[in-house]
PDB file of C-alpha atoms in Angstrom:
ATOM      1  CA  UNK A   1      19.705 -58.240 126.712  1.00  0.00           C
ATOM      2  CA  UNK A   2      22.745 -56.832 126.169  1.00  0.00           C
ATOM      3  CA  UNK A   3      24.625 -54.077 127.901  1.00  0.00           C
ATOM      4  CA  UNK A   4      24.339 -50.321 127.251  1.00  0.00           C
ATOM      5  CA  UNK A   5      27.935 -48.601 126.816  1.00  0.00           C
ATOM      6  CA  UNK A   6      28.487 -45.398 129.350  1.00  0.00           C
ATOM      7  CA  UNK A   7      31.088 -44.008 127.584  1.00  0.00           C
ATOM      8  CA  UNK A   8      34.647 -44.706 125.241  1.00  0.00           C
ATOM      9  CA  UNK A   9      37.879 -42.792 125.806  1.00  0.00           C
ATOM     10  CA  UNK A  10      41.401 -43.037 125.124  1.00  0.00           C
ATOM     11  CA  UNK A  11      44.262 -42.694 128.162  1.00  0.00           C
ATOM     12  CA  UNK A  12      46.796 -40.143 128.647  1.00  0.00           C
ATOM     13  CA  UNK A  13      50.214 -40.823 127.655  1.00  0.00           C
ATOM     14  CA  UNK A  14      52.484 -39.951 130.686  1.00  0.00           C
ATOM     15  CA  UNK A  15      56.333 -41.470 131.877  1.00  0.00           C
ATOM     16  CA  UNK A  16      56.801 -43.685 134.391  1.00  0.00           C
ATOM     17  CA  UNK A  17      60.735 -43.976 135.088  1.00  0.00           C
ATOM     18  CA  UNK A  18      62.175 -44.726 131.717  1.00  0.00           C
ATOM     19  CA  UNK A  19      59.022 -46.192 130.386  1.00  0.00           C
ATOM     20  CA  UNK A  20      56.252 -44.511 128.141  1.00  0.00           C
ATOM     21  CA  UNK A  21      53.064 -45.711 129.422  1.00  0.00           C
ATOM     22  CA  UNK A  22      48.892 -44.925 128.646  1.00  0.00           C
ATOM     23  CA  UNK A  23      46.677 -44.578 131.882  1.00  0.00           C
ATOM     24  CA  UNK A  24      43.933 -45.444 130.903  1.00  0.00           C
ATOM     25  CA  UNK A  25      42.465 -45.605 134.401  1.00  0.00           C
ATOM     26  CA  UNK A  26      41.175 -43.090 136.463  1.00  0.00           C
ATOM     27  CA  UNK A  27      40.329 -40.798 133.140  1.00  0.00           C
ATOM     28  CA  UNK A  28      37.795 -38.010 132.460  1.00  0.00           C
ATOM     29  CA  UNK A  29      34.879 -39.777 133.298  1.00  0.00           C
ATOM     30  CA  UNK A  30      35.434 -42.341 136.267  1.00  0.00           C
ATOM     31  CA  UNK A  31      37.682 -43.361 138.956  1.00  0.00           C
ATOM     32  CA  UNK A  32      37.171 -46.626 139.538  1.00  0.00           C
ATOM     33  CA  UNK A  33      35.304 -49.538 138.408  1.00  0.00           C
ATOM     34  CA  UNK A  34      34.838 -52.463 140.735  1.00  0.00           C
ATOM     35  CA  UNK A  35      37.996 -52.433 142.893  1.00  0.00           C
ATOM     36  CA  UNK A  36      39.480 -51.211 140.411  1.00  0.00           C
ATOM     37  CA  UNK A  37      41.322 -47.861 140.792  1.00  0.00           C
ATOM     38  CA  UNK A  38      44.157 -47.955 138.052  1.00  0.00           C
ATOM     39  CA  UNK A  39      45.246 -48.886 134.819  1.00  0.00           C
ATOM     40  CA  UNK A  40      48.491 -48.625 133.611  1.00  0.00           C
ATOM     41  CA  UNK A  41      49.137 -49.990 129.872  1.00  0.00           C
ATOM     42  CA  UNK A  42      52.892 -50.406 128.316  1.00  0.00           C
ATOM     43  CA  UNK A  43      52.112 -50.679 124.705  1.00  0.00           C
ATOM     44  CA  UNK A  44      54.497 -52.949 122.547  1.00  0.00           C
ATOM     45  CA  UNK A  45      58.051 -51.805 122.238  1.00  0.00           C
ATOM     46  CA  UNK A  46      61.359 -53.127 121.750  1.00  0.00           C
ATOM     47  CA  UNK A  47      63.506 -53.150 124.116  1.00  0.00           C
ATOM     48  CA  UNK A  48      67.371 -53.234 123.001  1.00  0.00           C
ATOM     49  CA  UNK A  49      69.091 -54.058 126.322  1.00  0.00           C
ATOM     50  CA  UNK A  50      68.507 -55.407 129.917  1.00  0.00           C
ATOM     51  CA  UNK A  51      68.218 -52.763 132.293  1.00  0.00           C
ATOM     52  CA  UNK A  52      69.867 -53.547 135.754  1.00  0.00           C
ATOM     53  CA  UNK A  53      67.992 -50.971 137.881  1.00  0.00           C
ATOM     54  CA  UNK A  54      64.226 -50.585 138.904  1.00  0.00           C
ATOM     55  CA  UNK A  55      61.777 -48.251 138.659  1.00  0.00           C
ATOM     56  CA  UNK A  56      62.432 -46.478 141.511  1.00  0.00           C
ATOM     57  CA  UNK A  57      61.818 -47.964 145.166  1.00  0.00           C
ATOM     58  CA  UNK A  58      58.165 -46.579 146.367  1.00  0.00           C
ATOM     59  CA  UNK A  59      55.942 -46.918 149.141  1.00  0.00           C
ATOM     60  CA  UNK A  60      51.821 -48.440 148.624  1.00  0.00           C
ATOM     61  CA  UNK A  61      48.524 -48.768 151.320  1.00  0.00           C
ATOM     62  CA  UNK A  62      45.723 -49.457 151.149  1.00  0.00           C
ATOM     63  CA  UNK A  63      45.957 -51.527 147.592  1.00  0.00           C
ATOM     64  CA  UNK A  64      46.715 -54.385 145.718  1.00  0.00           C
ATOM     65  CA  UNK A  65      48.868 -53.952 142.814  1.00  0.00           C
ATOM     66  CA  UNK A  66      48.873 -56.562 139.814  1.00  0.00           C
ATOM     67  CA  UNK A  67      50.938 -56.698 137.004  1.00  0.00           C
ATOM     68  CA  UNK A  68      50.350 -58.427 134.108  1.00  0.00           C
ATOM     69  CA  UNK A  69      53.084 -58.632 131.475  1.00  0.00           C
ATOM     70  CA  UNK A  70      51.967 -60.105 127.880  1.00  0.00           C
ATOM     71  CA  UNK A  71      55.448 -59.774 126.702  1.00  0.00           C
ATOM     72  CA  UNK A  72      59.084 -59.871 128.527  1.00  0.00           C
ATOM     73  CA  UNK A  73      59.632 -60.211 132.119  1.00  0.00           C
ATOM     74  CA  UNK A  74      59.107 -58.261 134.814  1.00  0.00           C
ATOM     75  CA  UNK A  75      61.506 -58.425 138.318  1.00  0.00           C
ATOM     76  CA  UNK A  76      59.922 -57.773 141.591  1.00  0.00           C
ATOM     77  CA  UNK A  77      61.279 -57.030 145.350  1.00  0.00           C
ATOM     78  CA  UNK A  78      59.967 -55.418 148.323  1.00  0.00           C
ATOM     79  CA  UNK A  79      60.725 -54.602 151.479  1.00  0.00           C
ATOM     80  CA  UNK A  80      59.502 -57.955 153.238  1.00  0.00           C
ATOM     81  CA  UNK A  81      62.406 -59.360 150.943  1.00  0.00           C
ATOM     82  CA  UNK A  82      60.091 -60.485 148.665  1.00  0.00           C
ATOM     83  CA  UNK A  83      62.181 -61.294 145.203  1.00  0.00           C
ATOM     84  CA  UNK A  84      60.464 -63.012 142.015  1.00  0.00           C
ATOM     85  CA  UNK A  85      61.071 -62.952 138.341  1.00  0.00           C
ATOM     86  CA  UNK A  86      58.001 -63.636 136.155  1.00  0.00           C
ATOM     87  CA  UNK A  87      57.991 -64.175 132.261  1.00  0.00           C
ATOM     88  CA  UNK A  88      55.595 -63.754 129.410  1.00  0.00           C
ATOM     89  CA  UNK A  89      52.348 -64.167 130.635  1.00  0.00           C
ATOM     90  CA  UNK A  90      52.951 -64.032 133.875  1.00  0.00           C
ATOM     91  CA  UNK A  91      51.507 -62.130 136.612  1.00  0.00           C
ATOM     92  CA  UNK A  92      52.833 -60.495 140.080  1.00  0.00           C
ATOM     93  CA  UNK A  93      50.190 -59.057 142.732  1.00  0.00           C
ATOM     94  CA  UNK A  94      51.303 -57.624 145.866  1.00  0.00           C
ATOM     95  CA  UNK A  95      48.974 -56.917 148.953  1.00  0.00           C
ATOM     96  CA  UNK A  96      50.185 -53.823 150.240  1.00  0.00           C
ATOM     97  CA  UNK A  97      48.119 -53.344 152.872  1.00  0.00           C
ATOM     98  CA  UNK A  98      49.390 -51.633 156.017  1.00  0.00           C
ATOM     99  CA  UNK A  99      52.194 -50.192 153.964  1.00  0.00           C
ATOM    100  CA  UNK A 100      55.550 -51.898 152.089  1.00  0.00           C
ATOM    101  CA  UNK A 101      57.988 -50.310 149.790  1.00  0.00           C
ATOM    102  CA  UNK A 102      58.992 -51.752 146.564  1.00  0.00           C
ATOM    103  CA  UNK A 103      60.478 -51.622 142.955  1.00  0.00           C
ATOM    104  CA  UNK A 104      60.141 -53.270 139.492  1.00  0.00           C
ATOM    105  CA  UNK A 105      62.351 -53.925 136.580  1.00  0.00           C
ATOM    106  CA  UNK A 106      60.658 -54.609 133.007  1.00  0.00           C
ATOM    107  CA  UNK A 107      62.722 -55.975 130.527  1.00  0.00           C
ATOM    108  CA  UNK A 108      62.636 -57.974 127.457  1.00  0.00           C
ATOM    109  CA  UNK A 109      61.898 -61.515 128.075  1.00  0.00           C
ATOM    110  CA  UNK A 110      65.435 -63.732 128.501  1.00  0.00           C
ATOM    111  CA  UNK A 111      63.513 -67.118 127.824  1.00  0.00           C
ATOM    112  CA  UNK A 112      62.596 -66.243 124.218  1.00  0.00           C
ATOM    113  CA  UNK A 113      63.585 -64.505 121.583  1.00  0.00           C
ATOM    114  CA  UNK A 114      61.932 -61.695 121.244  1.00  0.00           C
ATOM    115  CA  UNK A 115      62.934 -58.395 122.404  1.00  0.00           C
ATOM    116  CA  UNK A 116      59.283 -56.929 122.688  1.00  0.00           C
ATOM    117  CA  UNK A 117      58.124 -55.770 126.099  1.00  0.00           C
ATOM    118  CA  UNK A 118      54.287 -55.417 126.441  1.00  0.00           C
ATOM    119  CA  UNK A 119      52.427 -55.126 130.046  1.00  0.00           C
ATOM    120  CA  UNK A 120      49.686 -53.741 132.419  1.00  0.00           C
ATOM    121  CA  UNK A 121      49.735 -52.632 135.928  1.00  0.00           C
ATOM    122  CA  UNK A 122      46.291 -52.196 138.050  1.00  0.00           C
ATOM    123  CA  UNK A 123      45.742 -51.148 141.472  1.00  0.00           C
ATOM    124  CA  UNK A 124      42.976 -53.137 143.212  1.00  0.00           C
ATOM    125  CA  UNK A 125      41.577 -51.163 145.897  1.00  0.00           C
ATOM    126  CA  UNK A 126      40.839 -53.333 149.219  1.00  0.00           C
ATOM    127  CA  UNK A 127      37.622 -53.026 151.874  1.00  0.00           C
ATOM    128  CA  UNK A 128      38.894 -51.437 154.845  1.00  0.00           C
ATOM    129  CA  UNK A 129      39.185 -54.184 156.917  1.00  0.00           C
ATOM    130  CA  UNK A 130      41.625 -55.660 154.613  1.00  0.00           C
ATOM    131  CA  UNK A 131      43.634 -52.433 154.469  1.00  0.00           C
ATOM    132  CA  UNK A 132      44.695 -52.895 158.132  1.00  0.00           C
ATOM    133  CA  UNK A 133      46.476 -56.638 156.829  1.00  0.00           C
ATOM    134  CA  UNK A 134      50.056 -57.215 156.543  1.00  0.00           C
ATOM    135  CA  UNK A 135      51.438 -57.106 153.374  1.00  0.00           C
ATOM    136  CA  UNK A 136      51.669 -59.818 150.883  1.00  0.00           C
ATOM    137  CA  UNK A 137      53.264 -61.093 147.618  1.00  0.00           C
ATOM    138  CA  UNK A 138      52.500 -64.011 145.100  1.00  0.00           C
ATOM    139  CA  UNK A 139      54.221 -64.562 141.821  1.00  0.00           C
ATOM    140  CA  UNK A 140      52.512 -66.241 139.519  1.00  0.00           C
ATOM    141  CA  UNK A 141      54.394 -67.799 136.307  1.00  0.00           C
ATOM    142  CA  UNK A 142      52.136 -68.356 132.780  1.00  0.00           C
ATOM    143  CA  UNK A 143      51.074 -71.869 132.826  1.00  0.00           C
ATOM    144  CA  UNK A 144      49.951 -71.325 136.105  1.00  0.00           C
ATOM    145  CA  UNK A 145      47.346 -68.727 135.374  1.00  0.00           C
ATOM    146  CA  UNK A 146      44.322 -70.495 134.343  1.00  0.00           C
ATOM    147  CA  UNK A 147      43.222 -70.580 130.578  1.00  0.00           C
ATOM    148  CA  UNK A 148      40.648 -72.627 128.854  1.00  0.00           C
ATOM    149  CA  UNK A 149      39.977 -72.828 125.132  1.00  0.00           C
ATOM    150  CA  UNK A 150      36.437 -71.103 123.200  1.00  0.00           C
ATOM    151  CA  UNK A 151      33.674 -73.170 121.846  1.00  0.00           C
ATOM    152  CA  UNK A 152      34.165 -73.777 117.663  1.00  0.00           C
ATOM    153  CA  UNK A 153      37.831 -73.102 117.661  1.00  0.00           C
ATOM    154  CA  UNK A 154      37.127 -69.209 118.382  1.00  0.00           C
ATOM    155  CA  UNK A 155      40.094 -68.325 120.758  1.00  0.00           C
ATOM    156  CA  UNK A 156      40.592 -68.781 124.312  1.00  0.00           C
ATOM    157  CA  UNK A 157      40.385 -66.610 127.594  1.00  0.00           C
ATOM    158  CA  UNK A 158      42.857 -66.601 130.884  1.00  0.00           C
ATOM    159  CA  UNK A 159      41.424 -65.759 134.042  1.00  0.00           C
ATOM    160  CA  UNK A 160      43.501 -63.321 136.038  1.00  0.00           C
ATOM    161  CA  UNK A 161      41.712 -62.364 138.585  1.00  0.00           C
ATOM    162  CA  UNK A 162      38.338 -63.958 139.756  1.00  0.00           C
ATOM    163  CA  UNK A 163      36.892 -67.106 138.282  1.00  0.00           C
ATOM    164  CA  UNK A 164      35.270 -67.958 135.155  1.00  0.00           C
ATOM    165  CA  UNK A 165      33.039 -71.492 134.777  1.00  0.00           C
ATOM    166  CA  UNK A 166      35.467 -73.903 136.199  1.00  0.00           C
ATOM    167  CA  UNK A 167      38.668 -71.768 136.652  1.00  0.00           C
ATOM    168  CA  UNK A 168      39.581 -69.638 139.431  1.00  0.00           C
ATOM    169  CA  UNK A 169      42.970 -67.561 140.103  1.00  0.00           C
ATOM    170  CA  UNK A 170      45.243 -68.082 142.852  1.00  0.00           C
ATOM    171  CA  UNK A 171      44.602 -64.340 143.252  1.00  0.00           C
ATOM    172  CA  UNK A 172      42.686 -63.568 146.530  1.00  0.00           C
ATOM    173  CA  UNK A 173      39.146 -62.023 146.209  1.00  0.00           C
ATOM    174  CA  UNK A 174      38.239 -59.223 148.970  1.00  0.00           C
ATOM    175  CA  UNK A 175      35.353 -58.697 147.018  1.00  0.00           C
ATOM    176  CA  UNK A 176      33.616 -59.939 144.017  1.00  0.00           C
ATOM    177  CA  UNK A 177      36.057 -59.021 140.864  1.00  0.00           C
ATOM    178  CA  UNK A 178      37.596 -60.551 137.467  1.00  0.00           C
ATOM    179  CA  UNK A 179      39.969 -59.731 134.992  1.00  0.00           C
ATOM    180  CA  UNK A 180      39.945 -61.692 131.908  1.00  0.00           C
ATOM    181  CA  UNK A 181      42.128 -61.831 128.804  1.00  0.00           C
ATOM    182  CA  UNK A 182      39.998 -62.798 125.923  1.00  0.00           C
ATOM    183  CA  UNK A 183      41.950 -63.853 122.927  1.00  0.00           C
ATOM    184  CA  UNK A 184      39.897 -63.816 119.433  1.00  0.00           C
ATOM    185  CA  UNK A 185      40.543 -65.590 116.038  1.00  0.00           C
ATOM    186  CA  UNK A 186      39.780 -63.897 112.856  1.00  0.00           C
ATOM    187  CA  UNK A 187      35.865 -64.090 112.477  1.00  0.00           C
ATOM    188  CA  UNK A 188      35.250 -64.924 115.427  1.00  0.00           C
ATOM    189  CA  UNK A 189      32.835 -64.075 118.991  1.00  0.00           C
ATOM    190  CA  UNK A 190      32.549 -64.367 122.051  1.00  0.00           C
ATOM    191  CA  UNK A 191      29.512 -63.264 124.363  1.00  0.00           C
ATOM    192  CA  UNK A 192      29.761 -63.234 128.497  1.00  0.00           C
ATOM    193  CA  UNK A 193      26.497 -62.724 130.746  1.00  0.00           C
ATOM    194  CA  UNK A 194      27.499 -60.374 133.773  1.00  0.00           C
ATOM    195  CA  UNK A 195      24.739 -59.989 136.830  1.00  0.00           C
ATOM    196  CA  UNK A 196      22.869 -56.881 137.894  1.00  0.00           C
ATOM    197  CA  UNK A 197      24.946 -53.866 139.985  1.00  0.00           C
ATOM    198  CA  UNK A 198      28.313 -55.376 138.456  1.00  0.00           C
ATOM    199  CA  UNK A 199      30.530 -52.585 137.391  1.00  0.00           C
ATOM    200  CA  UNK A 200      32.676 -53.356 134.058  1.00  0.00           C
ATOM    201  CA  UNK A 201      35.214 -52.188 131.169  1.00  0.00           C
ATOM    202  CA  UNK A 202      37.079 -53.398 128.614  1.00  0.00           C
ATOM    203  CA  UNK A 203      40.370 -52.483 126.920  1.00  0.00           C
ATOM    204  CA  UNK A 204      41.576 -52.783 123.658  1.00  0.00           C
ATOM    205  CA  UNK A 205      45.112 -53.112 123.530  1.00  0.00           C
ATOM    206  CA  UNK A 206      46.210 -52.980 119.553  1.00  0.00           C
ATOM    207  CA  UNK A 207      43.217 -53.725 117.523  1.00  0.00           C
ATOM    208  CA  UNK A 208      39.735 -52.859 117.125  1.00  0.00           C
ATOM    209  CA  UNK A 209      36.748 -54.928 118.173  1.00  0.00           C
ATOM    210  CA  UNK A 210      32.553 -54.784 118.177  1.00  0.00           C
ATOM    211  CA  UNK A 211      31.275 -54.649 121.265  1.00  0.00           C
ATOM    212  CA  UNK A 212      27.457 -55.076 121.414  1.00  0.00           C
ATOM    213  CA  UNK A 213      27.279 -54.149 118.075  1.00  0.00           C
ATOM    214  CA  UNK A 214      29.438 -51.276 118.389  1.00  0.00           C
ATOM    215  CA  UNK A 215      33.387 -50.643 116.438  1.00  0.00           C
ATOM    216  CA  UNK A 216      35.773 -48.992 118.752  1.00  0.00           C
ATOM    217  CA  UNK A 217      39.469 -48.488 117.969  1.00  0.00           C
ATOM    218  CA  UNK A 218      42.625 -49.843 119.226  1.00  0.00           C
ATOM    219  CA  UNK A 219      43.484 -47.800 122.621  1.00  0.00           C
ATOM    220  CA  UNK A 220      39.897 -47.384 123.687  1.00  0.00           C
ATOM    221  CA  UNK A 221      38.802 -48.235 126.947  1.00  0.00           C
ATOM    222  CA  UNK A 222      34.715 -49.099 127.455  1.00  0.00           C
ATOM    223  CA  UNK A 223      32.853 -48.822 130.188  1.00  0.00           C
ATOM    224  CA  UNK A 224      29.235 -50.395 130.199  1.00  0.00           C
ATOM    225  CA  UNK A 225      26.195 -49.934 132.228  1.00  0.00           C
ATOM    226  CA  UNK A 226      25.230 -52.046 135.750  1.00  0.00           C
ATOM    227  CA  UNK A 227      22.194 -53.534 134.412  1.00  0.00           C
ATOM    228  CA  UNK A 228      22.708 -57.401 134.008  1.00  0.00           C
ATOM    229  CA  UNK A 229      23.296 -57.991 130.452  1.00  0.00           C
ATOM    230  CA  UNK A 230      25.715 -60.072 127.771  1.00  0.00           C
ATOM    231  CA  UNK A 231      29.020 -58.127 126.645  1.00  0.00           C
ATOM    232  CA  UNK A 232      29.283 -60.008 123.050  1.00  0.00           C
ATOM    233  CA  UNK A 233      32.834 -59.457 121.758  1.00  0.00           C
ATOM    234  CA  UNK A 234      33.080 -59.525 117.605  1.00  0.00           C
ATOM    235  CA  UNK A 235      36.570 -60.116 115.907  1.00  0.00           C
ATOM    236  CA  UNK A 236      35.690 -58.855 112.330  1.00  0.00           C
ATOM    237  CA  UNK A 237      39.133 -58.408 111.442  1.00  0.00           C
ATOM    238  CA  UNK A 238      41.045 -60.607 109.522  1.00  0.00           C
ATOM    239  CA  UNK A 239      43.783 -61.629 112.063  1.00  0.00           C
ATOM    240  CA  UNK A 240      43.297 -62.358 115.844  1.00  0.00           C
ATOM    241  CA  UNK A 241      42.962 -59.930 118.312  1.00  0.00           C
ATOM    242  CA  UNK A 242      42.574 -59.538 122.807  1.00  0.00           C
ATOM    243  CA  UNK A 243      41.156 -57.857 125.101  1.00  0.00           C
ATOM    244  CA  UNK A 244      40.782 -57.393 128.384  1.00  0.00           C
ATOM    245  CA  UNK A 245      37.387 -56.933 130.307  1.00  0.00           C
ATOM    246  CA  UNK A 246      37.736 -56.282 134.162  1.00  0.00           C
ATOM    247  CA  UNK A 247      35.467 -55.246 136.668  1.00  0.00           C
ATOM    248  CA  UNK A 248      33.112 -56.042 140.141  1.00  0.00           C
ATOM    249  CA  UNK A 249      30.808 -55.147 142.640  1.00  0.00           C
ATOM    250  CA  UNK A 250      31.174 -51.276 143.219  1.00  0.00           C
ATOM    251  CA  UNK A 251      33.384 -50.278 146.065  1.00  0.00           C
ATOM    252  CA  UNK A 252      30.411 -48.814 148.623  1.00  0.00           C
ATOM    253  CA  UNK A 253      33.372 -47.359 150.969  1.00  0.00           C
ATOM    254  CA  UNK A 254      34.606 -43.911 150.489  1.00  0.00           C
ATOM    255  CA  UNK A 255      37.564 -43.962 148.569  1.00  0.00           C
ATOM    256  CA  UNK A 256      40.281 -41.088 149.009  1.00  0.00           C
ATOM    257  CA  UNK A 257      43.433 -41.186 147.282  1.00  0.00           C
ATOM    258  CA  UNK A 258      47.197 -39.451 146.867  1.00  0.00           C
ATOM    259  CA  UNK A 259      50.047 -40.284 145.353  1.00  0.00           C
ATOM    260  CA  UNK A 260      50.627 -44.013 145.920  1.00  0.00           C
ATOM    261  CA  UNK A 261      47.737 -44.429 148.574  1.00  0.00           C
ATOM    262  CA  UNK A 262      44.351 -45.143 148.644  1.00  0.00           C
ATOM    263  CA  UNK A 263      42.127 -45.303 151.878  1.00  0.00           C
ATOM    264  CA  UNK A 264      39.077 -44.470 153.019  1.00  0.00           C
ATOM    265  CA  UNK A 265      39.799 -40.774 154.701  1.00  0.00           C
ATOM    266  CA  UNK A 266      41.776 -37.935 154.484  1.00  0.00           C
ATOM    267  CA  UNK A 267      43.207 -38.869 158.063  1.00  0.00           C
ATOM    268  CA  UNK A 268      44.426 -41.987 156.692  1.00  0.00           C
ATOM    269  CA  UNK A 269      45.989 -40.830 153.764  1.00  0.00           C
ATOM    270  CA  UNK A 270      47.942 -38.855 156.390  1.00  0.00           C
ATOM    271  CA  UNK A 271      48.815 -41.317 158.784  1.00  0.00           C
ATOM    272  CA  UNK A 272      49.921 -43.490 155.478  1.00  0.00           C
ATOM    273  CA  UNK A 273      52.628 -41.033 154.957  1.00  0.00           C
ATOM    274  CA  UNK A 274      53.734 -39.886 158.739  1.00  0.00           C
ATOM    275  CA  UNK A 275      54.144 -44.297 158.949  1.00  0.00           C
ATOM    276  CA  UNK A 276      56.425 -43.923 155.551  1.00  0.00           C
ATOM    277  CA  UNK A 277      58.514 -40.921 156.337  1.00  0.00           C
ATOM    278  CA  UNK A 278      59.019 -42.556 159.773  1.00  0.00           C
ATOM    279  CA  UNK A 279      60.661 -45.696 158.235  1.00  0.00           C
ATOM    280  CA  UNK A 280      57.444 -48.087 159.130  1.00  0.00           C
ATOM    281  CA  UNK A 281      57.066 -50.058 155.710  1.00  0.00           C
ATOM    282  CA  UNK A 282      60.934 -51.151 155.991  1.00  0.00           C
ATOM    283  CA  UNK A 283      63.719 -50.998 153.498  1.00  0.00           C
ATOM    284  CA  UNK A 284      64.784 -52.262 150.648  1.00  0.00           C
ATOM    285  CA  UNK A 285      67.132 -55.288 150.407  1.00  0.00           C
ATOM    286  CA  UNK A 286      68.185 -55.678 147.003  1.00  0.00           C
ATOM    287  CA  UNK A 287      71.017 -58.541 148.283  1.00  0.00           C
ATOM    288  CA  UNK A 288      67.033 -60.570 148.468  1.00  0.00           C
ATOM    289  CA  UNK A 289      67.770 -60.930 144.405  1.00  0.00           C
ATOM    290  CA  UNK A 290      67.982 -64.311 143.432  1.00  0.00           C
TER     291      UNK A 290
END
């Protein structure tokens, strides 16, 4: 059987230092979706110069942020003097835990070419338990995320986050969640079977796609029902086309956020920023650039 659709909706275009971004997550109808808290989406651009500074330095708790860039390259550092550089394809995920400060820098990718920048950001909210962890950082470089090609030549998918058949990312799992970029040829389908009480949503990024049985546009982001069901993916267009379909086990905790902290209580959220203004997530080193 396949799954029921809650509900299609397009994000809200908003800045984000010097970048123009779509948040397409938390929007009119839900909050979260799994772990899931957050979705930031960079659509293609280009980019006509490197940019030497960041985004601005700023603190997290109580999350796990992961960025995802498609195209260019995407500089991280933190206040653990965490530094890393990741190119197309590549992903960065940062535990922040108990609290860290830290700063990005998305340019166009040096290795290649092409001057188009393209990218995601998500927050990943953690159990509570895990909240109270020390910050951590992992880097993870393209052919190092794990990909595997379709049955009859169809396309292939890259697992992100979570596993799929015989892959599994490096990314740790606090809970049950996966975040999968499905790539479809022209003509082409894909269908995935997801178990009861799993929470789920898809994104297209720049084309439009059938989704049990249904055409949405470019820019949409799906949400589908809990029930255990198939999510079959149609490519009727004539070129190829992704997507990304993300989700988990619903977040049972209570889940209060503000600003750039989520926890589970409004006395946390306060204690999250008497620990920042008192200097406890550390400062930024930038001479930790390699």
């Amino acid at each position: 059987m396949k799954k029921q659709t809650n509900f299609s909706t397009k994000g809200n275009v908003t800045n984000v230092g010097s970048l123009s971004v779509n948040r397409m997550l938390p929007n009119q109808y839900v909050n979260k979706v799994g772990p899931f808290v957050f979705l930031d989406y960079v659509a293609p651009f280009i980019k006509k110069m490197i940019s030497k500074s960041g985004m601005g330095a700023h603190p997290h708790r109580g999350i796990a942020t992961l960025t995802y860039v498609i195209q260019g390259e995407e500089e991280h550092y933190d206040s653990l003097g965490n530094y890393a550089k990741i190119h197309s394809g590549g992903v960065q995920w940062m535990k922040a835990g108990t609290g860290i400060l830290h700063d990005g820098n998305l340019n166009y990718d040096t290795e290649t070419d092409s001057k188009f920048v393209e990218g995601f950001q998500f927050w990943i909210n953690l159990p509570s338990q895990n909240k109270a962890e020390k910050p951590a950082h992992l880097a993870i470089q393209a052919n190092d995320v794990p990909q595997k090609k379709l049955a009859d030549e169809s396309g292939w998918i890259k697992v992100i986050v979570g596993s799929y058949e015989e892959l599994s990312s490096q990314i740790p799992n606090y809970s049950e969640q996966f975040l999968y970029h499905i790539h479809l040829e022209a003509g082409k389908q894909f269908s995935i079977k997801l178990n009861d009480k799993m929470e789920s949503a898809a994104f297209l990024p720049t084309a439009k796609v059938t989704l049990n049985d249904t055409e949405f546009e470019a820019g949409e982001f799906v949400e589908f029902s809990r029930n255990e069901g198939l999510i079959e993916i149609k490519n009727t267009d004539r070129s190829a086309i992704d997507i990304l379909l993300f989700g988990g086990e619903e977040y049972i905790e209570p889940v209060v956020s503000e600003g750039p902290f989520v926890m589970n209580s409004e006395d946390e959220i306060i204690l999250a920023y008497q620990d920042f203004y008192e200097g406890k997530y550390g400062k930024m080193n930038l001479s930790a650039k390699i």
